[in-house]
Structure formats: C-alpha cells, structure tokens
C-alpha cells in the first residue's frame, strides 16, 4: 500500500537522518515498531518509551518526530497537544479511525495520522514526510477524510475553483504557506507579520472556503492544483507525490 502525502512543500535533504522517538503503551508493539524504524538508513531512533509515562519523562531532546501509537480506547489528544506546543512533530498511529477522531487529532496538532495496518515501508515514508514539513494520512484515512463536502453546493473541485480566488491576496499567501507545511510562526516570519495576524487570516479563509480546519483548506487548494497546472493562486505544477 502506498502512502499519499496530503501537503506539499520544501523537502528534507535525502542524506539527513530523521531523529525519532517511539511512544507506545504496548511493550511488544513498541519493540516491533522500533525494530522496523531502525532498519531504515534514513532514520535514527533515539529512544522508545511507554506512552503511559508522564511527558516530562520522555527523552524528547533533539527528536524531529514522535511516533505515538494510540491503543484501543486510549485518549492521546492531550499528549499530542502538549507535544505540538513544544514544536514537536507528532505522527499518530491508531485503529478505528473516523472523521471525528481525525478532526480531533489535527486540531490537537498532529502532523500525521496512520492506520495501524500500514506496512513498514509506509510508516518509514510517513516519518520522513512529517519531518520534511508534510502532513500525512494513510490512503484509506485520506479517502475517509475528504468524503465530507467542504462547500455548500456543487462538486468539491468546482467549489474549490470558485471559492479560492475569492480570498484576498494575503489570505492566498497564507494558504500557500500552509500548503508548504509551514507553521503559524514560520508563516508569520516569512510574511513579516505577527502570529496573531496569521491566525486571523486563517480564520477568515476557513470561513470563506467552508472548511472546518487547515487541512481541509489545503485539500481544497490541492484539488484545485490537480485540475490545473497553474491557477491564480500559483499552484505548483506537481501537487501530489505518490
């Protein structure tokens, strides 16, 4: 099964290893996942911990990505939110995903969500993509997520083409930066405005697009890019990587 990247942006040097922390409450599962990741020449698994340990006991120093495995009926959104507040990228692996859980995960600050049955190659690819600034979803989760119509009428693609040009030039700039995988702080620095101003632009563009969150807005942008080599928003010619 191939992994589809849902955002596009600046890549990470191919020869630069990604430093990973694995957190899983199941010792057997944690051992298997750690072994899988350590087999990759592109990853450096710095440590593995029980996700049940208090966060202040996790050896986070220098980690690029935390791979956090969510067990059945386990609430991990609090940990995701704390990690995101520390500017740590979180790749969340779990089962029984639905639209509500995906929304909650991204709202908490996760930068990727994977189904537990994704193969080893897919997990490694996801870790590298997240470290490069992308947001990732397992293919089946992406299909689940984008089934929700983001606009009130018409097809999703037609709605995107109609609504995206209604954004102000600054809102378009902010959306392009989101599509490059940039954080609020990074976008603010690039545009030389305050983070609060960026958040205000994001709020306005979400309302205009009828999108529930940032990921949905970027998916609208992406679908528009897929339908045209270039649009008024200056989409990259290649919007997807398989």
Coordinates of N, CA and C in Angstrom, one line a residue:
X1 N 0.9 -1.2 0.0 CA 0.0 0.0 0.0 C 0.9 1.2 0.0
X2 N 0.6 2.2 -0.9 CA 1.5 3.4 -1.0 C 0.9 4.5 -0.1
X3 N 1.8 5.4 0.3 CA 1.4 6.5 1.2 C 1.3 7.7 0.3
X4 N 0.1 8.4 0.5 CA -0.1 9.6 -0.2 C 0.2 10.8 0.7
X5 N 0.9 11.8 0.2 CA 1.2 13.0 1.0 C 0.1 14.0 0.7
X6 N -0.4 14.6 1.8 CA -1.6 15.5 1.6 C -1.2 16.9 1.6
X7 N 0.1 17.2 2.0 CA 0.6 18.6 1.8 C 1.9 18.5 1.0
X8 N 2.3 19.6 0.4 CA 3.5 19.6 -0.3 C 4.3 20.8 0.1
X9 N 5.6 20.7 0.0 CA 6.4 21.8 0.5 C 7.9 21.5 0.4
X10 N 8.7 22.3 1.1 CA 10.1 22.1 1.0 C 10.5 20.7 1.6
X11 N 11.4 20.0 0.9 CA 11.8 18.7 1.3 C 13.0 18.8 2.2
X12 N 13.3 17.6 2.8 CA 14.5 17.5 3.7 C 15.6 16.8 2.9
X13 N 16.8 17.2 3.1 CA 18.0 16.6 2.4 C 17.9 15.1 2.5
X14 N 18.1 14.4 1.4 CA 18.0 13.0 1.3 C 18.9 12.2 2.3
X15 N 20.1 12.8 2.5 CA 21.2 12.2 3.3 C 21.1 12.6 4.8
X16 N 20.1 13.4 5.2 CA 20.0 13.8 6.6 C 19.0 12.8 7.3
X17 N 19.6 12.2 8.4 CA 18.7 11.3 9.1 C 17.7 12.0 10.0
X18 N 16.5 11.4 10.1 CA 15.5 11.9 10.9 C 15.6 11.3 12.3
X19 N 15.6 12.1 13.3 CA 15.7 11.6 14.7 C 14.3 11.3 15.3
X20 N 14.1 10.1 15.7 CA 12.7 9.6 16.0 C 12.6 9.2 17.5
X21 N 11.5 9.5 18.1 CA 11.2 8.9 19.4 C 9.9 8.1 19.3
X22 N 9.9 6.9 19.7 CA 8.7 6.0 19.6 C 8.1 5.9 21.0
X23 N 6.8 6.2 21.0 CA 6.0 6.1 22.2 C 4.8 5.2 22.0
X24 N 4.7 4.1 22.8 CA 3.7 3.1 22.6 C 3.5 2.4 24.0
X25 N 2.2 2.3 24.4 CA 1.9 1.7 25.7 C 2.0 0.2 25.7
X26 N 2.1 -0.4 24.6 CA 2.2 -1.9 24.4 C 3.6 -2.2 24.2
X27 N 4.3 -2.9 25.2 CA 5.7 -3.2 25.0 C 6.1 -4.0 23.8
X28 N 5.2 -5.0 23.4 CA 5.5 -5.8 22.3 C 5.4 -5.0 21.0
X29 N 4.3 -4.3 20.9 CA 4.1 -3.4 19.7 C 5.2 -2.4 19.6
X30 N 5.6 -1.8 20.7 CA 6.7 -0.8 20.7 C 8.0 -1.4 20.2
X31 N 8.3 -2.7 20.6 CA 9.5 -3.3 20.2 C 9.5 -3.6 18.7
X32 N 8.4 -4.0 18.2 CA 8.3 -4.3 16.7 C 8.5 -3.0 15.9
X33 N 7.8 -2.0 16.3 CA 7.8 -0.7 15.6 C 9.2 -0.1 15.6
X34 N 9.8 -0.2 16.8 CA 11.2 0.3 16.9 C 12.2 -0.4 16.0
X35 N 12.0 -1.7 15.9 CA 12.9 -2.5 15.1 C 12.7 -2.2 13.6
X36 N 11.4 -2.0 13.2 CA 11.1 -1.6 11.8 C 11.8 -0.3 11.5
X37 N 11.6 0.7 12.3 CA 12.2 2.0 12.0 C 13.7 2.0 12.0
X38 N 14.3 1.2 12.9 CA 15.8 1.2 13.0 C 16.4 0.5 11.7
X39 N 15.6 -0.2 11.0 CA 16.1 -0.8 9.8 C 16.3 0.2 8.7
X40 N 15.7 1.3 8.8 CA 15.8 2.3 7.7 C 17.1 3.1 7.9
X41 N 17.8 3.3 6.8 CA 19.1 4.0 6.8 C 18.8 5.5 6.9
X42 N 17.6 5.9 6.8 CA 17.2 7.3 6.8 C 16.7 7.8 8.2
X43 N 16.6 6.9 9.1 CA 16.0 7.2 10.4 C 17.0 6.9 11.5
X44 N 17.0 7.7 12.6 CA 17.8 7.4 13.8 C 16.8 7.4 15.0
X45 N 16.5 6.2 15.5 CA 15.5 6.0 16.6 C 16.3 6.3 17.9
X46 N 16.1 7.5 18.4 CA 16.9 7.9 19.6 C 16.5 7.2 20.8
X47 N 15.2 6.9 20.9 CA 14.7 6.2 22.2 C 13.3 5.7 21.9
X48 N 12.8 4.8 22.8 CA 11.4 4.3 22.8 C 11.0 4.3 24.2
X49 N 9.7 4.8 24.4 CA 9.2 4.9 25.8 C 7.7 4.4 25.8
X50 N 7.3 4.1 27.0 CA 5.8 3.8 27.1 C 5.1 5.1 27.1
X51 N 4.0 5.1 26.2 CA 3.2 6.3 26.1 C 2.5 6.6 27.4
X52 N 2.5 5.7 28.4 CA 1.8 5.9 29.6 C 2.7 6.7 30.6
X53 N 4.0 6.8 30.3 CA 4.9 7.6 31.2 C 4.5 9.1 31.1
X54 N 4.7 9.9 32.2 CA 4.4 11.3 32.1 C 5.3 11.9 31.0
X55 N 4.8 12.9 30.3 CA 5.5 13.5 29.2 C 6.8 14.1 29.6
X56 N 6.9 14.6 30.9 CA 8.2 15.2 31.3 C 9.3 14.1 31.5
X57 N 9.0 12.8 31.4 CA 10.0 11.8 31.4 C 10.4 11.3 30.1
X58 N 9.8 11.8 29.0 CA 10.1 11.4 27.7 C 11.4 12.1 27.2
X59 N 12.4 11.4 26.7 CA 13.6 12.0 26.3 C 13.5 12.7 24.9
X60 N 12.9 13.8 24.9 CA 12.5 14.5 23.7 C 13.6 15.3 23.0
X61 N 14.7 15.5 23.7 CA 15.8 16.4 23.2 C 16.3 15.9 21.9
X62 N 16.2 16.8 20.9 CA 16.7 16.6 19.6 C 15.8 15.8 18.7
X63 N 14.7 15.3 19.1 CA 13.8 14.5 18.3 C 13.1 15.3 17.2
X64 N 13.1 14.9 16.0 CA 12.4 15.6 14.9 C 10.9 15.1 14.9
X65 N 10.7 13.9 15.2 CA 9.3 13.3 15.1 C 9.1 12.4 16.3
X66 N 7.9 12.5 16.9 CA 7.5 11.5 17.8 C 6.4 10.6 17.2
X67 N 6.7 9.3 17.1 CA 5.7 8.4 16.6 C 4.9 7.8 17.8
X68 N 3.7 8.3 17.9 CA 2.9 8.0 19.0 C 1.8 7.0 18.6
X69 N 1.8 5.8 19.3 CA 0.8 4.8 19.0 C -0.3 4.9 20.0
X70 N -1.6 4.9 19.5 CA -2.7 5.0 20.3 C -3.4 3.7 20.4
X71 N -3.5 3.2 21.7 CA -4.1 1.9 21.9 C -5.7 2.0 21.8
X72 N -6.4 0.9 21.8 CA -7.8 0.9 21.9 C -8.4 1.6 23.1
X73 N -9.3 2.6 22.8 CA -9.9 3.3 23.9 C -8.9 4.2 24.6
X74 N -7.7 4.5 24.1 CA -6.7 5.3 24.8 C -6.9 6.7 24.3
X75 N -6.9 7.7 25.2 CA -7.0 9.1 24.8 C -5.6 9.6 24.7
X76 N -5.2 10.0 23.5 CA -3.8 10.6 23.3 C -3.8 12.0 22.9
X77 N -5.0 12.6 22.8 CA -5.0 14.0 22.3 C -4.3 15.0 23.2
X78 N -4.4 14.8 24.5 CA -3.7 15.6 25.4 C -2.2 15.6 25.2
X79 N -1.7 14.4 25.0 CA -0.2 14.3 24.8 C 0.1 15.0 23.4
X80 N -0.7 14.8 22.4 CA -0.5 15.4 21.1 C -0.4 16.9 21.3
X81 N -1.4 17.4 22.0 CA -1.4 18.9 22.2 C -0.2 19.4 22.9
X82 N 0.3 18.7 23.9 CA 1.5 19.2 24.7 C 2.7 19.1 23.8
X83 N 2.8 18.0 23.0 CA 4.0 17.9 22.1 C 4.0 19.0 21.1
X84 N 2.8 19.2 20.5 CA 2.7 20.3 19.5 C 3.1 21.6 20.0
X85 N 2.7 21.9 21.3 CA 3.0 23.2 21.9 C 4.5 23.3 22.1
X86 N 5.2 22.2 22.1 CA 6.7 22.3 22.2 C 7.4 22.2 20.8
X87 N 6.6 22.4 19.8 CA 7.1 22.4 18.4 C 7.6 21.1 18.0
X88 N 7.1 20.0 18.5 CA 7.5 18.6 18.1 C 6.5 18.1 17.2
X89 N 6.9 17.5 16.1 CA 6.0 16.9 15.1 C 5.6 15.6 15.6
X90 N 4.3 15.3 15.5 CA 3.7 14.1 16.0 C 3.0 13.3 14.9
X91 N 3.5 12.0 14.7 CA 2.8 11.1 13.8 C 2.0 10.1 14.7
X92 N 0.7 10.1 14.5 CA -0.2 9.3 15.4 C -0.6 8.1 14.6
X93 N -0.4 6.9 15.3 CA -0.8 5.6 14.7 C -1.9 5.0 15.5
X94 N -3.0 4.6 14.9 CA -4.1 4.1 15.7 C -5.0 3.2 14.9
X95 N -6.1 2.8 15.5 CA -7.1 1.9 14.8 C -8.5 2.6 15.0
X96 N -9.5 2.1 14.3 CA -10.8 2.6 14.4 C -10.9 4.1 14.2
X97 N -10.3 4.6 13.2 CA -10.4 6.0 12.9 C -11.7 6.3 12.3
X98 N -12.2 7.6 12.6 CA -13.4 8.1 12.0 C -13.1 9.6 11.8
X99 N -14.1 10.3 11.1 CA -13.9 11.7 10.8 C -13.7 12.5 12.1
X100 N -14.5 12.2 13.1 CA -14.4 12.9 14.4 C -13.0 12.8 15.0
X101 N -12.4 11.6 15.0 CA -11.1 11.4 15.6 C -10.0 12.1 14.7
X102 N -10.2 12.1 13.4 CA -9.2 12.8 12.6 C -9.2 14.3 12.8
X103 N -10.4 14.8 12.9 CA -10.6 16.2 13.2 C -9.9 16.6 14.5
X104 N -10.2 15.8 15.5 CA -9.6 16.0 16.9 C -8.1 15.9 16.9
X105 N -7.6 14.9 16.1 CA -6.1 14.8 16.1 C -5.4 16.0 15.4
X106 N -5.9 16.4 14.3 CA -5.3 17.6 13.7 C -5.6 18.9 14.4
X107 N -6.7 19.0 15.1 CA -7.0 20.2 15.9 C -6.0 20.2 17.1
X108 N -5.6 19.0 17.6 CA -4.7 18.9 18.7 C -3.2 19.3 18.3
X109 N -3.0 19.2 17.0 CA -1.6 19.5 16.5 C -0.9 18.3 15.9
X110 N -1.5 17.2 15.7 CA -0.8 16.1 15.0 C -0.5 16.5 13.6
X111 N 0.7 16.0 13.1 CA 1.1 16.3 11.7 C 1.0 15.1 10.8
X112 N 0.4 14.0 11.3 CA 0.2 12.8 10.5 C -0.7 11.8 11.3
X113 N -1.5 11.1 10.6 CA -2.4 10.0 11.2 C -2.3 8.8 10.3
X114 N -2.0 7.7 10.9 CA -1.8 6.4 10.1 C -2.7 5.3 10.7
X115 N -3.2 4.5 9.8 CA -3.9 3.3 10.3 C -2.8 2.3 10.8
X116 N -3.2 1.5 11.8 CA -2.2 0.5 12.3 C -1.7 -0.5 11.4
X117 N -2.5 -0.8 10.3 CA -2.2 -1.9 9.4 C -1.3 -1.4 8.3
X118 N -0.9 -0.2 8.3 CA 0.0 0.3 7.2 C 1.3 -0.4 7.3
X119 N 1.9 -0.8 6.2 CA 3.1 -1.6 6.2 C 4.3 -0.8 6.6
X120 N 5.4 -1.5 6.9 CA 6.7 -0.9 7.3 C 7.2 0.2 6.4
X121 N 7.1 0.0 5.1 CA 7.6 1.0 4.2 C 6.8 2.3 4.3
X122 N 5.5 2.1 4.5 CA 4.6 3.2 4.6 C 4.9 4.0 5.9
X123 N 5.2 3.4 7.0 CA 5.5 4.1 8.2 C 6.8 4.9 8.1
X124 N 7.8 4.3 7.5 CA 9.1 4.9 7.3 C 8.9 6.2 6.4
X125 N 8.1 6.0 5.3 CA 7.9 7.1 4.4 C 7.1 8.2 5.1
X126 N 6.2 7.8 6.0 CA 5.4 8.8 6.7 C 6.3 9.6 7.7
X127 N 7.2 9.0 8.4 CA 8.1 9.7 9.3 C 8.9 10.7 8.6
X128 N 9.5 10.3 7.4 CA 10.3 11.2 6.6 C 9.5 12.3 6.1
X129 N 8.3 12.1 5.7 CA 7.4 13.1 5.1 C 7.1 14.2 6.2
X130 N 6.7 13.7 7.4 CA 6.4 14.5 8.5 C 7.6 15.4 8.9
X131 N 8.8 14.8 8.9 CA 10.0 15.5 9.3 C 10.3 16.6 8.2
X132 N 9.8 16.4 7.0 CA 10.1 17.4 5.9 C 9.0 18.5 5.9
X133 N 8.1 18.4 6.8 CA 7.1 19.5 6.9 C 5.8 19.2 6.3
X134 N 5.6 17.9 5.8 CA 4.3 17.5 5.3 C 3.4 17.0 6.4
X135 N 2.1 17.0 6.0 CA 1.1 16.3 6.9 C 0.7 15.1 6.1
X136 N 0.6 14.0 6.8 CA 0.4 12.7 6.1 C -0.9 12.0 6.6
X137 N -1.5 11.2 5.7 CA -2.6 10.3 6.1 C -2.4 9.0 5.3
X138 N -2.7 7.9 6.0 CA -2.8 6.7 5.3 C -3.9 6.9 4.1
X139 N -3.7 6.2 3.0 CA -4.6 6.4 1.9 C -6.0 6.2 2.2
X140 N -6.3 5.1 3.0 CA -7.7 4.9 3.4 C -8.3 6.0 4.3
X141 N -7.4 6.6 5.1 CA -7.9 7.7 6.0 C -8.1 9.0 5.2
X142 N -7.2 9.2 4.2 CA -7.4 10.3 3.4 C -8.8 10.2 2.6
X143 N -9.1 9.0 2.2 CA -10.4 8.8 1.5 C -11.5 9.1 2.4
X144 N -11.4 8.7 3.7 CA -12.4 8.9 4.7 C -12.6 10.4 5.0
X145 N -11.5 11.0 5.1 CA -11.5 12.4 5.5 C -12.1 13.4 4.4
X146 N -11.7 13.2 3.2 CA -12.2 14.1 2.1 C -13.6 13.8 1.6
X147 N -14.2 12.7 2.1 CA -15.6 12.5 1.7 C -16.5 13.6 2.1
X148 N -16.2 14.3 3.2 CA -17.1 15.4 3.7 C -17.0 16.5 2.7
X149 N -18.2 17.0 2.1 CA -18.1 18.1 1.2 C -17.7 19.4 1.9
X150 N -16.7 20.1 1.4 CA -16.2 21.3 2.1 C -16.9 22.5 1.7
X151 N -17.8 22.5 0.7 CA -18.5 23.6 0.2 C -20.0 23.3 0.2
X152 N -20.9 24.3 0.2 CA -22.3 24.1 0.4 C -23.0 23.6 -0.8
X153 N -22.5 23.8 -2.0 CA -23.1 23.3 -3.2 C -22.1 23.1 -4.3
X154 N -22.5 22.2 -5.3 CA -21.6 21.9 -6.4 C -20.6 20.9 -6.0
X155 N -19.8 20.4 -7.0 CA -18.8 19.4 -6.7 C -17.6 20.0 -5.9
X156 N -16.8 19.2 -5.2 CA -15.7 19.7 -4.4 C -14.7 20.5 -5.3
X157 N -14.4 19.9 -6.4 CA -13.4 20.6 -7.3 C -13.9 21.9 -7.8
X158 N -15.2 21.9 -8.3 CA -15.7 23.1 -8.9 C -15.9 24.2 -7.8
X159 N -16.3 23.7 -6.6 CA -16.4 24.7 -5.4 C -15.0 25.3 -5.1
X160 N -14.0 24.5 -5.1 CA -12.7 25.0 -4.8 C -12.3 26.0 -5.8
X161 N -12.5 25.8 -7.1 CA -12.1 26.7 -8.2 C -12.9 28.0 -8.1
X162 N -14.1 27.9 -7.6 CA -14.9 29.1 -7.5 C -14.6 29.9 -6.2
X163 N -14.2 29.2 -5.1 CA -14.0 29.9 -3.9 C -12.6 30.4 -3.6
X164 N -11.6 29.7 -4.1 CA -10.2 30.0 -3.8 C -9.9 31.4 -4.3
X165 N -10.3 31.8 -5.5 CA -10.0 33.2 -6.0 C -10.7 34.3 -5.2
X166 N -11.7 33.9 -4.4 CA -12.3 35.0 -3.6 C -11.5 35.4 -2.4
X167 N -10.4 34.7 -2.1 CA -9.6 35.1 -1.0 C -8.8 36.3 -1.3
X168 N -8.5 37.1 -0.3 CA -7.6 38.3 -0.5 C -6.2 37.8 -0.9
X169 N -5.4 38.7 -1.4 CA -4.0 38.3 -1.7 C -3.2 37.8 -0.5
X170 N -3.5 38.4 0.6 CA -2.8 38.0 1.8 C -3.2 36.6 2.3
X171 N -4.6 36.4 2.2 CA -5.1 35.1 2.6 C -4.6 34.0 1.6
X172 N -4.4 34.4 0.4 CA -3.8 33.4 -0.6 C -2.4 33.1 -0.2
X173 N -1.6 34.1 0.2 CA -0.2 33.9 0.6 C -0.2 32.9 1.8
X174 N -1.1 33.2 2.8 CA -1.1 32.3 4.0 C -1.5 30.9 3.6
X175 N -2.4 30.7 2.7 CA -2.8 29.4 2.3 C -1.7 28.6 1.6
X176 N -1.0 29.4 0.7 CA 0.2 28.7 0.1 C 1.2 28.3 1.1
X177 N 1.5 29.1 2.1 CA 2.4 28.7 3.1 C 2.0 27.5 3.9
X178 N 0.7 27.4 4.2 CA 0.1 26.2 4.9 C 0.3 25.0 4.0
X179 N 0.2 25.2 2.7 CA 0.3 24.1 1.8 C 1.8 23.6 1.7
X180 N 2.7 24.5 2.1 CA 4.1 24.1 2.1 C 4.5 23.5 3.4
X181 N 3.5 23.3 4.3 CA 3.8 22.6 5.6 C 4.3 23.6 6.6
X182 N 4.2 24.9 6.4 CA 4.7 25.8 7.4 C 3.8 26.0 8.6
X183 N 4.4 26.2 9.7 CA 3.6 26.5 11.0 C 3.2 28.0 11.0
X184 N 2.3 28.3 12.0 CA 1.9 29.7 12.1 C 3.1 30.6 12.3
X185 N 4.0 30.2 13.2 CA 5.2 31.0 13.5 C 6.1 31.2 12.2
X186 N 6.3 30.1 11.5 CA 7.1 30.2 10.3 C 6.4 31.1 9.2
X187 N 5.1 31.0 9.1 CA 4.4 31.8 8.1 C 4.5 33.3 8.5
X188 N 4.3 33.6 9.8 CA 4.4 34.9 10.3 C 5.8 35.5 10.0
X189 N 6.8 34.7 10.2 CA 8.2 35.2 10.0 C 8.4 35.5 8.5
X190 N 7.9 34.6 7.6 CA 8.1 34.8 6.2 C 7.3 36.1 5.7
X191 N 6.1 36.3 6.2 CA 5.3 37.4 5.8 C 5.5 38.7 6.6
X192 N 6.4 38.5 7.6 CA 6.7 39.7 8.4 C 5.5 40.3 9.1
X193 N 4.7 39.4 9.7 CA 3.5 39.9 10.4 C 3.5 39.1 11.7
X194 N 2.6 39.4 12.6 CA 2.6 38.6 13.9 C 1.8 37.3 13.7
X195 N 2.1 36.3 14.6 CA 1.4 35.1 14.6 C -0.1 35.3 14.7
X196 N -0.5 36.3 15.5 CA -1.9 36.6 15.7 C -2.6 37.0 14.4
X197 N -1.8 37.8 13.6 CA -2.4 38.2 12.3 C -2.5 37.0 11.4
X198 N -1.6 36.1 11.4 CA -1.7 34.8 10.6 C -2.9 34.1 11.0
X199 N -3.1 33.9 12.3 CA -4.3 33.2 12.8 C -5.6 33.8 12.3
X200 N -5.6 35.1 12.3 CA -6.8 35.9 11.9 C -7.1 35.6 10.4
X201 N -6.0 35.6 9.6 CA -6.2 35.3 8.1 C -6.7 33.9 7.9
X202 N -6.1 33.0 8.7 CA -6.5 31.6 8.6 C -8.0 31.4 9.0
X203 N -8.4 32.1 10.0 CA -9.9 32.0 10.4 C -10.8 32.6 9.3
X204 N -10.3 33.7 8.7 CA -11.1 34.3 7.6 C -11.2 33.4 6.4
X205 N -10.1 32.8 6.0 CA -10.1 31.9 4.8 C -10.8 30.6 5.0
X206 N -10.8 30.1 6.2 CA -11.6 28.9 6.5 C -13.1 29.2 6.4
X207 N -13.5 30.4 6.8 CA -14.9 30.7 6.7 C -15.3 30.9 5.3
X208 N -14.4 31.5 4.5 CA -14.8 31.8 3.1 C -14.8 30.5 2.3
X209 N -14.0 29.5 2.6 CA -13.9 28.2 1.9 C -14.9 27.2 2.4
X210 N -15.5 27.5 3.6 CA -16.4 26.5 4.2 C -15.6 25.3 4.7
X211 N -14.4 25.5 5.0 CA -13.5 24.4 5.5 C -13.5 24.4 7.1
X212 N -13.5 23.2 7.6 CA -13.6 23.0 9.1 C -12.2 23.2 9.8
X213 N -11.1 23.0 9.0 CA -9.8 23.2 9.6 C -8.8 23.4 8.5
X214 N -7.5 23.6 8.9 CA -6.5 24.0 8.0 C -6.3 22.9 6.9
X215 N -6.3 21.6 7.4 CA -6.0 20.5 6.4 C -7.1 20.5 5.3
X216 N -8.3 20.7 5.7 CA -9.4 20.7 4.7 C -9.2 21.8 3.7
X217 N -8.8 23.0 4.2 CA -8.5 24.1 3.3 C -7.4 23.8 2.3
X218 N -6.3 23.1 2.8 CA -5.2 22.8 1.9 C -5.6 21.7 0.9
X219 N -6.5 20.8 1.3 CA -7.0 19.8 0.4 C -7.8 20.4 -0.7
X220 N -8.6 21.5 -0.4 CA -9.3 22.2 -1.4 C -8.2 22.8 -2.4
X221 N -7.2 23.4 -1.9 CA -6.1 24.0 -2.7 C -5.5 23.0 -3.5
X222 N -5.2 21.8 -2.9 CA -4.6 20.7 -3.7 C -5.4 20.2 -4.8
X223 N -6.7 20.0 -4.6 CA -7.6 19.6 -5.7 C -7.7 20.5 -6.8
X224 N -7.6 21.8 -6.5 CA -7.6 22.9 -7.5 C -6.3 22.8 -8.3
X225 N -5.2 22.5 -7.6 CA -3.9 22.4 -8.3 C -3.9 21.1 -9.2
X226 N -4.6 20.1 -8.8 CA -4.7 18.9 -9.6 C -5.5 19.1 -10.9
X227 N -6.4 20.0 -10.9 CA -7.2 20.3 -12.0 C -6.6 21.3 -13.0
X228 N -5.6 21.9 -12.6 CA -4.9 22.9 -13.5 C -3.5 23.0 -13.2
X229 N -2.6 23.1 -14.2 CA -1.2 23.2 -14.0 C -0.8 24.4 -13.2
X230 N -1.5 25.5 -13.5 CA -1.3 26.8 -12.7 C -2.7 27.4 -12.6
X231 N -2.9 28.1 -11.4 CA -4.1 28.8 -11.2 C -3.8 30.2 -10.7
X232 N -4.7 31.0 -10.4 CA -4.5 32.4 -10.0 C -3.7 32.3 -8.6
X233 N -3.7 31.2 -8.0 CA -3.1 31.1 -6.7 C -1.6 30.7 -6.8
X234 N -1.2 30.4 -8.1 CA 0.2 30.0 -8.3 C 0.5 28.6 -7.8
X235 N -0.3 27.6 -8.0 CA -0.1 26.3 -7.6 C 1.1 25.7 -8.2
X236 N 1.9 24.8 -7.5 CA 3.0 24.1 -8.1 C 2.5 23.2 -9.2
X237 N 3.3 22.9 -10.2 CA 2.8 22.0 -11.3 C 2.7 20.6 -10.9
X238 N 3.4 20.2 -9.8 CA 3.2 18.8 -9.3 C 2.7 18.9 -7.9
X239 N 1.4 18.7 -7.7 CA 0.8 18.9 -6.3 C 0.8 17.7 -5.5
X240 N 1.1 16.5 -6.1 CA 1.0 15.3 -5.3 C 2.2 14.4 -5.6
X241 N 2.6 13.7 -4.6 CA 3.6 12.6 -4.8 C 3.1 11.3 -4.2
X242 N 3.2 10.3 -5.0 CA 2.6 9.0 -4.5 C 3.5 8.3 -3.5

